[in-house]
PDB file of C-alpha atoms in Angstrom:
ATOM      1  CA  UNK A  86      27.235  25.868  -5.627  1.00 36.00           C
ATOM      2  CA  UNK A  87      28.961  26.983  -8.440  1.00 38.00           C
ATOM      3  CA  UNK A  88      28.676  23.749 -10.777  1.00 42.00           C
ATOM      4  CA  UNK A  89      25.054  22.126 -10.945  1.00 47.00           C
ATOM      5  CA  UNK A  90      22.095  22.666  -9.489  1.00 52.00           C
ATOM      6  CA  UNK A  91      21.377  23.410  -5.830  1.00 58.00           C
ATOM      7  CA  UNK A  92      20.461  20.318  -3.662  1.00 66.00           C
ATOM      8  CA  UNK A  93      16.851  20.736  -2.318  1.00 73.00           C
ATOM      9  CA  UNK A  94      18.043  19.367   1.149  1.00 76.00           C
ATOM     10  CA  UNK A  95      20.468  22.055   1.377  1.00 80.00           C
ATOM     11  CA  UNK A  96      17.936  24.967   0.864  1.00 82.00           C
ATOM     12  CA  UNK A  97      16.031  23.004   3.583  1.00 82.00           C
ATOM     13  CA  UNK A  98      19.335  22.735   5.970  1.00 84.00           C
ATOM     14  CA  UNK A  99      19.843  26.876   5.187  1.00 85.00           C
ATOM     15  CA  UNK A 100      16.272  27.597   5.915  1.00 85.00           C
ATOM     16  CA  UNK A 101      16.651  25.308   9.266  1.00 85.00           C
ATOM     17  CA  UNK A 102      19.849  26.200  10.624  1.00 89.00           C
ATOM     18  CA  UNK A 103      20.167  29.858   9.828  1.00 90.00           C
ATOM     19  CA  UNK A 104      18.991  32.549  12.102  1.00 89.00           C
ATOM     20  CA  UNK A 105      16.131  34.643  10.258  1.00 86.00           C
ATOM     21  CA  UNK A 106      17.422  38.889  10.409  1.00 86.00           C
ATOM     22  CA  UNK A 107      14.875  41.191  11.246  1.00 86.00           C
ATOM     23  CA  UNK A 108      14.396  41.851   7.228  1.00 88.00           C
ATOM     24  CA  UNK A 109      13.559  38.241   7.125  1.00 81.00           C
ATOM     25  CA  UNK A 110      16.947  37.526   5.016  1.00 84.00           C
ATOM     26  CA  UNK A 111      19.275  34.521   6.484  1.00 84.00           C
ATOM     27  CA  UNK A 112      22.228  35.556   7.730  1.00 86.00           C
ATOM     28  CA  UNK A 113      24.268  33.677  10.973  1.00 90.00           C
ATOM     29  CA  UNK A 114      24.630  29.813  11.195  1.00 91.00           C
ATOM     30  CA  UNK A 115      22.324  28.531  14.215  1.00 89.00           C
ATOM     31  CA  UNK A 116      25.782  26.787  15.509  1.00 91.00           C
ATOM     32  CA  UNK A 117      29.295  26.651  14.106  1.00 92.00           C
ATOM     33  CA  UNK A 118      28.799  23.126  13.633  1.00 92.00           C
ATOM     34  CA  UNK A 119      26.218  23.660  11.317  1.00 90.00           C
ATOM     35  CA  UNK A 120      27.452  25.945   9.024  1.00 92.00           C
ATOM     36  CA  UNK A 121      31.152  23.681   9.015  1.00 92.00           C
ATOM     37  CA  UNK A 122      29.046  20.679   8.005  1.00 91.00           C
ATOM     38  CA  UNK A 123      27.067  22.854   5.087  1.00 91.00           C
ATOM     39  CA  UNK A 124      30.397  24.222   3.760  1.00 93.00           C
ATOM     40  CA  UNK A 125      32.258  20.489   4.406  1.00 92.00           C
ATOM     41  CA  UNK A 126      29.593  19.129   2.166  1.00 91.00           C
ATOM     42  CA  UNK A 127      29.438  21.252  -0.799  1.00 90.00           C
ATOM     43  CA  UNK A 128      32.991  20.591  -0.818  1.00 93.00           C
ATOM     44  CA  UNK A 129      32.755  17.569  -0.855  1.00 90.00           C
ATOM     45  CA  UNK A 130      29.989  17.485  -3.595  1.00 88.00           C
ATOM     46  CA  UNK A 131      32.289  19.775  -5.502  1.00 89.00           C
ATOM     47  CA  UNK A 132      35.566  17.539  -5.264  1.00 90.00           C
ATOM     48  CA  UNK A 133      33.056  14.569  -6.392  1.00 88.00           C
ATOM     49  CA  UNK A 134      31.671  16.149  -9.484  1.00 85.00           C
ATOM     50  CA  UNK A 135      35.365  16.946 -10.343  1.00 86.00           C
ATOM     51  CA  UNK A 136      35.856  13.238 -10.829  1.00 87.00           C
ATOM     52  CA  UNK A 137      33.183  12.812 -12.897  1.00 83.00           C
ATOM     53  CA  UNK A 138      32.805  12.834 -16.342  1.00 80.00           C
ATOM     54  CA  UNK A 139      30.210  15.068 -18.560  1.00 76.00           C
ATOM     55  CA  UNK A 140      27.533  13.759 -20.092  1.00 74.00           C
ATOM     56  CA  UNK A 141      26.670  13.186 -23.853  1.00 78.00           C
ATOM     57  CA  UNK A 142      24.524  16.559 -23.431  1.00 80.00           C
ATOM     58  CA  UNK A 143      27.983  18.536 -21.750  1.00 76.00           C
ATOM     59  CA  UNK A 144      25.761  18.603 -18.814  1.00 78.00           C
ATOM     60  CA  UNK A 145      27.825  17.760 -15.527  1.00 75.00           C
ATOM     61  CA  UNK A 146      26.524  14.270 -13.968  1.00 77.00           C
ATOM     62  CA  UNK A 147      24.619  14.578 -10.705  1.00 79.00           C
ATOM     63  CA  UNK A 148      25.269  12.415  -8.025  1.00 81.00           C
ATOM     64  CA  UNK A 149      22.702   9.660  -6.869  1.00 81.00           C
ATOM     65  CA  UNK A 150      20.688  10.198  -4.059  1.00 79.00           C
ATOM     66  CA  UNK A 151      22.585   7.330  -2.396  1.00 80.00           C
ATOM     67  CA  UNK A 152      25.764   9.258  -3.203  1.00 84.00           C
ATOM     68  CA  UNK A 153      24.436  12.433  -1.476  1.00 83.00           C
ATOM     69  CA  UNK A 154      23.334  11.117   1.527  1.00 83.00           C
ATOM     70  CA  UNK A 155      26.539   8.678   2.279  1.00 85.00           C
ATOM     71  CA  UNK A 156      28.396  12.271   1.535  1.00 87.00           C
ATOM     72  CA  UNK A 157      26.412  13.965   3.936  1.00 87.00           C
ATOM     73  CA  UNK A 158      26.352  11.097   6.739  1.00 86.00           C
ATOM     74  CA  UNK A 159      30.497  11.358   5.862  1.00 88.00           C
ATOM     75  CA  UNK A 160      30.454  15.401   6.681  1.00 89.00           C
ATOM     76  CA  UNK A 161      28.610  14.825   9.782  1.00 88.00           C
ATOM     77  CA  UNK A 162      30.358  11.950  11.348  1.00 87.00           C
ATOM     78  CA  UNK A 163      27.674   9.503  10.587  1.00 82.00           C
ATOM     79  CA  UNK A 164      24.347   9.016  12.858  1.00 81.00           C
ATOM     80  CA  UNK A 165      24.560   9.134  16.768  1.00 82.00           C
ATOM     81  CA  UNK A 166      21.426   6.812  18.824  1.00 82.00           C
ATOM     82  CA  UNK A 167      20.117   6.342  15.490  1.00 79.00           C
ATOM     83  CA  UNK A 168      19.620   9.537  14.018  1.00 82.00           C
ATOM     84  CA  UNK A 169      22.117  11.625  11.562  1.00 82.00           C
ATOM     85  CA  UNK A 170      23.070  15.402  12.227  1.00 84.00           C
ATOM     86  CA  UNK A 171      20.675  18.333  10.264  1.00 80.00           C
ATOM     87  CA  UNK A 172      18.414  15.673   8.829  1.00 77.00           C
ATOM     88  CA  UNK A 173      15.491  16.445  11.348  1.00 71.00           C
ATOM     89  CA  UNK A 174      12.089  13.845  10.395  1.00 55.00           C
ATOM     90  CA  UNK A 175      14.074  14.034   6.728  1.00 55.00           C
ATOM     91  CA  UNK A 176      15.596  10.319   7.569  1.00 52.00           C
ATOM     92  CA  UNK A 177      13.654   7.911   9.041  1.00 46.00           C
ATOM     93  CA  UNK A 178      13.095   4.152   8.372  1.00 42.00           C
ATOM     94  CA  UNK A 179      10.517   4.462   5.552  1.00 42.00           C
ATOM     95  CA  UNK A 180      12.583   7.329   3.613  1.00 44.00           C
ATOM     96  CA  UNK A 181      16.059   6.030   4.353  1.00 47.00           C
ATOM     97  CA  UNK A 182      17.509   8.326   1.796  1.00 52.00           C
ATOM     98  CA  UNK A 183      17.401  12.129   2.299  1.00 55.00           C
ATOM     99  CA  UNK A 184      17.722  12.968  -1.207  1.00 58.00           C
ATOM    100  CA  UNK A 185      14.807  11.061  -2.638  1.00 54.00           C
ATOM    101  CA  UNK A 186      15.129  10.965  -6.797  1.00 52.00           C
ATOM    102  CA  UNK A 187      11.820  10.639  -8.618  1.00 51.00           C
ATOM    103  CA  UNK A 188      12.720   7.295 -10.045  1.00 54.00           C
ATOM    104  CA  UNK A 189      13.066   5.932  -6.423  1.00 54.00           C
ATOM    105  CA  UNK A 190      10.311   7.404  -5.370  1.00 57.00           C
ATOM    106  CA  UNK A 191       8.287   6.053  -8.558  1.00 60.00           C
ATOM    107  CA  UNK A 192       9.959   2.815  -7.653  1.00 65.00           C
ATOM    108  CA  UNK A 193       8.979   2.851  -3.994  1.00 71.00           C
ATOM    109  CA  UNK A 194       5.210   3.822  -4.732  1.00 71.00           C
ATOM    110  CA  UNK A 195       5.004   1.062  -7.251  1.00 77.00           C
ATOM    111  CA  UNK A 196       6.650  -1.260  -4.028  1.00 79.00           C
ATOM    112  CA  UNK A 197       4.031   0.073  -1.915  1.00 79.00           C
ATOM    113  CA  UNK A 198       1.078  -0.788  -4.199  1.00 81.00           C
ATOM    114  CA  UNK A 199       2.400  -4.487  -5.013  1.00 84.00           C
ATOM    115  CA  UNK A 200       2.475  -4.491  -1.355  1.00 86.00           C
ATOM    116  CA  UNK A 201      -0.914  -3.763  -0.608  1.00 86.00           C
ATOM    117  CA  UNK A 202      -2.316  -6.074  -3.236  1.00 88.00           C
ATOM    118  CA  UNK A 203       0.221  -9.142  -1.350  1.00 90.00           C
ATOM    119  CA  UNK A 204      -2.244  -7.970   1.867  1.00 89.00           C
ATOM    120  CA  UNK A 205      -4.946  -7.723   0.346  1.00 89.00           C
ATOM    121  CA  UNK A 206      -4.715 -11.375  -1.625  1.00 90.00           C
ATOM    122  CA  UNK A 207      -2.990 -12.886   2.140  1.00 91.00           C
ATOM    123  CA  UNK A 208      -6.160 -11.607   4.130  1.00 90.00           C
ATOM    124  CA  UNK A 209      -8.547 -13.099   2.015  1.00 92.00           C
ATOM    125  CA  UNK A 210      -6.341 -16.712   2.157  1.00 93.00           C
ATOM    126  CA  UNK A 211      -6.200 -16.113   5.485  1.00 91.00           C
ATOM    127  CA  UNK A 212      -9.649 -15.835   6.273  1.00 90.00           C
ATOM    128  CA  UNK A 213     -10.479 -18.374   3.501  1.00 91.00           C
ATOM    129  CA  UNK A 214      -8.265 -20.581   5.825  1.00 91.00           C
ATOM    130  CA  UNK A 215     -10.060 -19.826   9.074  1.00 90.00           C
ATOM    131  CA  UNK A 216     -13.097 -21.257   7.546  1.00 88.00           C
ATOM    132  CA  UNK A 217     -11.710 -24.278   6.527  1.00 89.00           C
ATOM    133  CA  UNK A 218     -10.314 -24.769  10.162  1.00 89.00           C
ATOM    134  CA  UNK A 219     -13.638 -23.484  11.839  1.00 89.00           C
ATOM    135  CA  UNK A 220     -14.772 -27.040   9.799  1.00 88.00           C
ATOM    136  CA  UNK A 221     -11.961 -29.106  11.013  1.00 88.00           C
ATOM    137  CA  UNK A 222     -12.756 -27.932  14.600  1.00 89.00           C
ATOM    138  CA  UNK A 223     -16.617 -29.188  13.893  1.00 89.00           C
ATOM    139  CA  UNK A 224     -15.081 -32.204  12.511  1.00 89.00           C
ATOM    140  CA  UNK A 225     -12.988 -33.269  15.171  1.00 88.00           C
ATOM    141  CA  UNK A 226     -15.870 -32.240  18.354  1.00 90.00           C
ATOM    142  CA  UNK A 227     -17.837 -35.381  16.287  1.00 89.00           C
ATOM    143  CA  UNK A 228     -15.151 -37.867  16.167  1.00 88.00           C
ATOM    144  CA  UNK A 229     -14.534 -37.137  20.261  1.00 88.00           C
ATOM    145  CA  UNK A 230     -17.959 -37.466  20.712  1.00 89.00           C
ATOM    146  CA  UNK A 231     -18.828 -40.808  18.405  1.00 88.00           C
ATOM    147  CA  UNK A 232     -14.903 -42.424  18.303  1.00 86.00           C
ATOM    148  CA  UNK A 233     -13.070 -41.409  21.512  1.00 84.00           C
ATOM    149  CA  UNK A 234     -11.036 -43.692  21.602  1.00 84.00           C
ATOM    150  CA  UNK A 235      -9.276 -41.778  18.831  1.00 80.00           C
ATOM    151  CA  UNK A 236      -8.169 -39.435  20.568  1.00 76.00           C
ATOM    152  CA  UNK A 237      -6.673 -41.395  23.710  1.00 76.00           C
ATOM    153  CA  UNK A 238      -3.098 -40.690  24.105  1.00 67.00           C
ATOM    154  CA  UNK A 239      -0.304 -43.249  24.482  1.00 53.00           C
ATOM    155  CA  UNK A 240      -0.316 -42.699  28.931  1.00 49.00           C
ATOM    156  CA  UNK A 241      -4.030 -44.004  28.534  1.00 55.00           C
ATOM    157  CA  UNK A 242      -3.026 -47.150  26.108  1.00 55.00           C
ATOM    158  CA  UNK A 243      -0.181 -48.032  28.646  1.00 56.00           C
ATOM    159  CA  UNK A 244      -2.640 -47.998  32.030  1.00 55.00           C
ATOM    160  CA  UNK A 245      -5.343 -49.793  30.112  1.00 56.00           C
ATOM    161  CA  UNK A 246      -3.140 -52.757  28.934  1.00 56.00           C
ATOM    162  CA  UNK A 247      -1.752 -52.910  32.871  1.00 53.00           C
TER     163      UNK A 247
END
């Protein structure tokens, strides 16, 4: 890319669907498919950042990571039986985006930890709960046993007033 920096996924799709030459350099595209989708993107991401303005710094603005990855699932016709062309294990329901930014992914780990506290604090009510029933169910085997009649249901009233 001429304008910004390179895209980590990308280097990831080159590495992945680029046959290795005996030197070990990259050369052909595993597919023509593959290589039209890499070169359909950057366009794409090019044509975007066009639009865009510069920042304060003169710096061009980079696209979110939602941005990238509705570009990319745009390129590649969007998923097929769930799963979205070149994006391997990348995408998968607990990293829906492929291009994770840090402040997501600080985001999502402070989720994750707010999340395990909520289990934490509902397994102890939970249990705390279970005792309290365990009680009830001691509770109740003494009123069958010393006030039956309590627990007769309405069939039983109507036969016994017959």
């Amino acid at each position: 890319m001429k304008m910004g920096k390179k895209c980590p996924f990308l280097e990831v799709y080159e590495e992945t669907h680029r046959k290795k030459n005996k030197d070990g350099i990259r050369g052909d595209w595993i597919e023509p498919r593959a290589r039209i989708a890499y070169e359909e993107f950057q366009k794409n991401l090019e044509e975007w950042r066009k639009t865009q303005p510069t920042s304060k710094d003169g710096t061009m603005v980079q696209p979110s990571p939602v941005e990238l990855n509705n570009m990319w699932t745009t390129v590649v016709g969007g998923p097929k039986n769930g799963r979205t062309y070149g994006t391997g294990d990348l995408q998968s329901s607990s990293s829906p985006s492929l291009f994770p930014s840090s402040s997501s992914t600080l985001q999502t780990m402070k989720e994750m930890e707010a999340m395990k506290k909520q289990i934490v604090d509902l397994t102890q009510k939970c249990a705390a709960n279970d005792a309290r029933f365990a009680k009830f169910d001691k509770l109740e085997e003494l009123v069958k046993k010393h006030m039956p009649q309590v627990f007769w249901d309405e069939e039983d009233n109507k036969s016994d007033d017959n």
